[in-house]
């Protein structure tokens, strides 16, 4: 009897010890993460965001949803600490395609959205979710593809190029393929717009028209890698393309076209519609800050050192002069 | 294949020079998943015991249902929890979405079925003779139950390691519920996903190697402890 109980205690203690071990890991993990290791950071290392737990409950968390291209290029990493310091908030940045970002906004899960899909934005505002829209940066799309260019699109307009790709893909999908984001992102919306301008009905003529048209549902980077593997064509924003330049063999084939303009907008979530949105003053400060000279100058130079050109173009000083560019008041008049 | 070697070198170098961000992300991965397994264990091990030690109608069906949910996709768990804790959802007022707590909730739900089912299987694995012997030696009913649990410890701890492995390696729920916010909800798997998207394949692989390393350390420590006692 006695030995049985001793054995029992010994055996039960093992799971308990393991539990304690796990618990210990949690606690030390928390403690270590909660104290920011600032001291021994070399100067070139990005500053570490301190707390992982809401220990600093005193500082409000301001949440934004941003489009992937701005995030993937590292621009937000650079801007984030600046705004946190300026507005004394913790800036929580969630990245997603424009469609998902707007959905977060509609559900009240973020306080502001940064997106690039004019039509979807107009709808978002018309439905009462978005207010105080301003533009703050732009760049361009391009069509990339295999250097051999089996569809023969080099130097054409975007619409003509899509036509050639469609015809080539329908004729022989083993030679001509097109990779689509297929995720309701801003880039996907732009792609649909170009198909429409080329004279096709997207849902009826293009989608599911054959094995040449590949819908991935993935972000821009993975799509570029896929296009590279399959030697396919795709529509890409120039920033992501530059970031992947050394990793893929697909080359830009069409770079000129009015449809290629890509404008990044920022909006606050309307507290009248989403009653849980309580950060409107911070959102307004954020919008005005993005239009400020401070940020516009950073946008003008961001990426030059690494890619030889800036990844995004600022709107300040009327840098965007193509048809379709935002009006002057859309990027100069502060919101209230 | 060059990348694989580079990734290995980078993984070692990230650990060796105690890269602040990588350590922070690794620790967060560790404590989020440890919290998940701890909570899940507190729920599942007793439930598994209750199911095993009681005979009732529909027990077989219940076990089948539990086993079916072994294969629940992480993204579905993420979506399910998202709908509950999003501001527009029934638990929106708790403001849990895009916090580490949200990831813990998702991972707990993800591993509940595995842990419960594996606990039942572990107890089943103990020979019935053990229970009879304990009873014949004068143990009370509950003492006999504890004996069986003691005998099943290897398999139960194996289940805990499996659950921990599923939690720390999943990306769907962590991405959807945590949002991969730098310095707040970024864990190893979501960091890997982001770096892949950004095209830094070597760094992604290096982070993957670190994740495997953490899993290895945990399993080695647990096994040493098990063998000692």
Coordinates of C-alpha atoms in Angstrom, one line a residue, chain A residues 26-282:
Chain A
X26 CA 5.7 31.2 -20.2
X27 CA 6.6 33.4 -17.3
X28 CA 10.2 33.9 -18.2
X29 CA 9.2 34.4 -21.8
X30 CA 6.9 37.1 -20.7
X31 CA 9.4 38.7 -18.4
X32 CA 12.1 38.7 -21.1
X33 CA 9.9 40.0 -23.8
X34 CA 8.4 42.6 -21.6
X35 CA 11.8 44.2 -20.9
X36 CA 13.1 45.7 -24.2
X37 CA 16.7 44.8 -24.9
X38 CA 17.7 48.3 -25.9
X39 CA 21.1 48.6 -24.4
X40 CA 23.4 46.4 -26.5
X41 CA 21.8 47.1 -29.9
X42 CA 24.3 47.9 -32.7
X43 CA 23.4 51.1 -34.4
X44 CA 22.4 49.6 -37.7
X45 CA 19.9 47.2 -36.2
X46 CA 16.3 48.3 -36.4
X47 CA 14.9 49.4 -33.0
X48 CA 13.1 46.6 -31.3
X49 CA 9.5 47.2 -30.5
X50 CA 9.4 46.6 -26.8
X51 CA 6.4 44.9 -25.2
X52 CA 4.7 41.9 -26.5
X53 CA 2.1 41.9 -23.8
X54 CA -0.3 44.8 -23.1
X55 CA 1.9 45.8 -20.2
X56 CA 1.9 49.4 -21.4
X57 CA -1.8 49.6 -21.1
X58 CA -1.4 53.3 -20.7
X59 CA -0.5 53.9 -24.3
X60 CA -3.5 53.5 -26.6
X61 CA -3.1 51.1 -29.5
X62 CA -4.0 52.6 -32.9
X63 CA -4.7 49.9 -35.5
X64 CA -4.4 50.3 -39.2
X65 CA -4.8 47.8 -42.1
X66 CA -2.5 48.5 -45.0
X67 CA -2.0 47.1 -48.4
X68 CA 0.7 44.4 -48.8
X69 CA 2.9 46.3 -51.3
X70 CA 3.5 49.1 -48.9
X71 CA 4.2 46.6 -46.1
X72 CA 6.4 44.1 -48.0
X73 CA 8.7 46.9 -49.1
X74 CA 9.5 47.7 -45.5
X75 CA 8.2 51.3 -45.7
X76 CA 5.9 50.9 -42.7
X77 CA 8.7 49.4 -40.6
X78 CA 10.5 52.6 -41.2
X79 CA 7.6 55.0 -40.6
X80 CA 6.0 53.1 -37.6
X81 CA 8.4 54.3 -34.8
X82 CA 8.2 57.9 -36.1
X83 CA 4.4 58.1 -35.8
X84 CA 4.5 56.2 -32.4
X85 CA 6.7 58.9 -31.0
X86 CA 4.9 61.8 -32.6
X87 CA 1.4 60.7 -31.5
X88 CA 2.3 58.8 -28.4
X89 CA 0.4 55.7 -29.5
X90 CA 1.4 52.1 -30.3
X91 CA 0.8 51.8 -34.0
X92 CA -0.4 48.3 -34.8
X93 CA -0.1 47.5 -38.5
X94 CA -2.0 44.7 -40.0
X95 CA -1.3 44.0 -43.7
X96 CA -3.8 42.5 -46.2
X97 CA -5.0 42.9 -49.7
X98 CA -7.3 45.9 -50.3
X99 CA -10.4 43.8 -50.2
X100 CA -9.6 42.3 -46.8
X101 CA -8.3 45.6 -45.4
X102 CA -11.6 47.2 -46.2
X103 CA -13.4 44.3 -44.6
X104 CA -11.4 44.9 -41.4
X105 CA -12.5 48.5 -41.6
X106 CA -16.2 47.6 -42.0
X107 CA -16.1 45.2 -39.0
X108 CA -14.5 48.0 -36.9
X109 CA -11.3 46.0 -36.3
X110 CA -9.0 48.8 -37.4
X111 CA -9.1 52.6 -37.0
X112 CA -7.8 53.5 -40.4
X113 CA -7.1 51.8 -43.8
X114 CA -4.4 52.4 -46.4
X115 CA -5.5 50.9 -49.7
X116 CA -5.2 51.3 -53.5
X117 CA -8.4 50.5 -55.3
X118 CA -10.3 53.7 -56.3
X119 CA -13.6 51.9 -57.1
X120 CA -13.8 49.9 -53.9
X121 CA -12.8 53.0 -51.9
X122 CA -15.6 55.0 -53.4
X123 CA -18.0 52.3 -52.4
X124 CA -16.5 52.1 -48.9
X125 CA -17.1 55.8 -48.5
X126 CA -20.6 55.8 -50.1
X127 CA -21.6 53.1 -47.6
X128 CA -20.6 55.4 -44.8
X129 CA -17.6 53.4 -43.5
X130 CA -14.8 55.6 -44.6
X131 CA -14.2 59.3 -44.1
X132 CA -11.4 61.8 -44.6
X133 CA -9.9 60.1 -47.6
X134 CA -6.6 61.5 -48.7
X135 CA -3.9 60.4 -51.2
X136 CA -0.2 60.3 -50.2
X137 CA 1.8 58.3 -52.7
X138 CA 1.7 56.6 -56.1
X139 CA 3.6 54.3 -58.3
X140 CA 2.9 52.2 -61.4
X141 CA 2.1 48.7 -62.4
X142 CA 3.9 46.8 -65.1
X143 CA 3.4 43.5 -67.0
X144 CA 6.2 41.1 -66.5
X145 CA 6.8 37.8 -68.3
X146 CA 9.5 35.5 -69.6
X147 CA 12.3 37.2 -71.5
X148 CA 11.5 35.1 -74.6
X149 CA 8.0 36.8 -74.6
X150 CA 6.1 34.0 -76.4
X151 CA 2.9 36.2 -76.7
X152 CA 4.9 39.1 -78.2
X153 CA 3.7 41.8 -75.9
X154 CA 6.9 43.9 -75.5
X155 CA 6.2 47.6 -75.8
X156 CA 2.5 47.3 -76.4
X157 CA -0.2 49.1 -74.4
X158 CA -1.6 47.3 -71.4
X159 CA -4.9 46.6 -73.2
X160 CA -3.2 45.2 -76.3
X161 CA -0.8 43.2 -74.2
X162 CA -3.7 41.5 -72.3
X163 CA -5.4 40.7 -75.7
X164 CA -2.2 39.0 -76.9
X165 CA -1.8 37.1 -73.7
X166 CA -5.5 36.0 -73.9
X167 CA -5.2 34.9 -77.5
X168 CA -1.8 33.1 -76.9
X169 CA -3.1 31.4 -73.8
X170 CA -6.3 30.2 -75.5
X171 CA -4.3 28.9 -78.5
X172 CA -1.6 27.1 -76.5
X173 CA -1.7 27.2 -72.7
X174 CA 1.6 25.3 -72.5
X175 CA 3.4 28.3 -74.0
X176 CA 1.4 31.3 -72.7
X177 CA 0.2 31.5 -69.1
X178 CA -1.0 34.4 -66.9
X179 CA -0.8 34.4 -63.1
X180 CA -3.6 36.3 -61.4
X181 CA -3.7 37.4 -57.7
X182 CA -7.3 36.4 -57.7
X183 CA -7.7 37.9 -54.2
X184 CA -9.7 41.1 -54.6
X185 CA -6.6 43.1 -53.8
X186 CA -5.9 46.4 -55.4
X187 CA -3.7 44.7 -58.0
X188 CA -6.5 42.2 -58.8
X189 CA -9.0 45.1 -59.3
X190 CA -6.5 46.8 -61.6
X191 CA -6.1 43.6 -63.6
X192 CA -9.9 43.3 -64.0
X193 CA -10.0 46.9 -65.1
X194 CA -7.4 46.2 -67.8
X195 CA -9.3 43.1 -69.0
X196 CA -12.4 45.3 -69.3
X197 CA -10.5 48.0 -71.2
X198 CA -9.2 45.3 -73.5
X199 CA -12.8 44.4 -74.4
X200 CA -13.3 41.3 -72.2
X201 CA -15.9 40.5 -69.6
X202 CA -13.8 39.3 -66.7
X203 CA -16.1 36.8 -65.1
X204 CA -17.5 35.4 -68.4
X205 CA -14.5 35.6 -70.8
X206 CA -11.3 35.4 -68.7
X207 CA -11.9 33.7 -65.4
X208 CA -12.1 29.9 -65.8
X209 CA -11.6 30.3 -69.6
X210 CA -8.8 27.7 -69.5
X211 CA -5.6 26.4 -67.9
X212 CA -3.6 29.4 -69.2
X213 CA -5.3 31.7 -66.6
X214 CA -4.0 30.8 -63.1
X215 CA -5.7 32.2 -60.1
X216 CA -3.5 32.0 -57.0
X217 CA -5.2 33.9 -54.2
X218 CA -1.7 34.8 -53.0
X219 CA 0.2 38.0 -52.3
X220 CA 2.3 39.8 -54.9
X221 CA 5.6 38.2 -53.9
X222 CA 4.4 34.5 -54.1
X223 CA 2.8 35.3 -57.5
X224 CA 6.1 36.6 -58.8
X225 CA 7.8 33.5 -57.7
X226 CA 5.1 31.4 -59.4
X227 CA 5.3 33.4 -62.6
X228 CA 9.0 32.7 -62.5
X229 CA 8.6 29.0 -62.0
X230 CA 6.0 28.7 -64.7
X231 CA 7.5 31.3 -67.0
X232 CA 4.1 33.1 -67.0
X233 CA 3.0 36.6 -67.5
X234 CA 1.6 38.7 -64.6
X235 CA 0.6 42.2 -63.5
X236 CA 2.8 43.5 -60.7
X237 CA 3.4 46.7 -58.9
X238 CA 6.8 48.1 -59.6
X239 CA 7.8 48.2 -55.9
X240 CA 7.4 44.5 -55.3
X241 CA 8.9 43.7 -58.6
X242 CA 12.0 45.7 -57.7
X243 CA 12.2 43.9 -54.4
X244 CA 12.2 40.6 -56.2
X245 CA 14.4 41.6 -59.1
X246 CA 17.4 39.5 -58.1
X247 CA 15.3 36.4 -57.4
X248 CA 13.2 36.0 -60.5
X249 CA 14.0 35.7 -64.2
X250 CA 10.8 37.3 -65.5
X251 CA 11.4 40.8 -67.0
X252 CA 9.2 43.9 -67.3
X253 CA 7.7 43.9 -70.8
X254 CA 5.0 46.6 -70.7
X255 CA 5.7 49.6 -68.5
X256 CA 3.8 52.4 -70.2
X257 CA 0.1 52.9 -70.0
X258 CA -2.4 55.3 -68.5
X259 CA -4.1 52.4 -66.7
X260 CA -0.9 51.5 -64.9
X261 CA -1.2 54.5 -62.4
X262 CA -1.5 53.2 -58.8
X263 CA -2.4 55.7 -56.2
X264 CA -2.3 54.9 -52.4
X265 CA -5.0 56.4 -50.3
X266 CA -5.6 56.6 -46.6
X267 CA -9.0 56.8 -44.8
X268 CA -10.3 57.0 -41.3
X269 CA -13.2 54.7 -40.1
X270 CA -16.3 56.7 -39.6
X271 CA -17.3 56.6 -35.8
X272 CA -20.9 57.6 -36.7
X273 CA -21.2 54.3 -38.6
X274 CA -18.9 52.1 -36.5
X275 CA -19.6 53.1 -33.0
X276 CA -16.6 51.2 -31.6
X277 CA -14.2 53.3 -33.6
X278 CA -12.9 55.7 -31.0
X279 CA -9.6 56.8 -32.5
X280 CA -10.7 59.4 -35.0
X281 CA -8.5 62.2 -33.7
X282 CA -5.4 59.9 -34.0

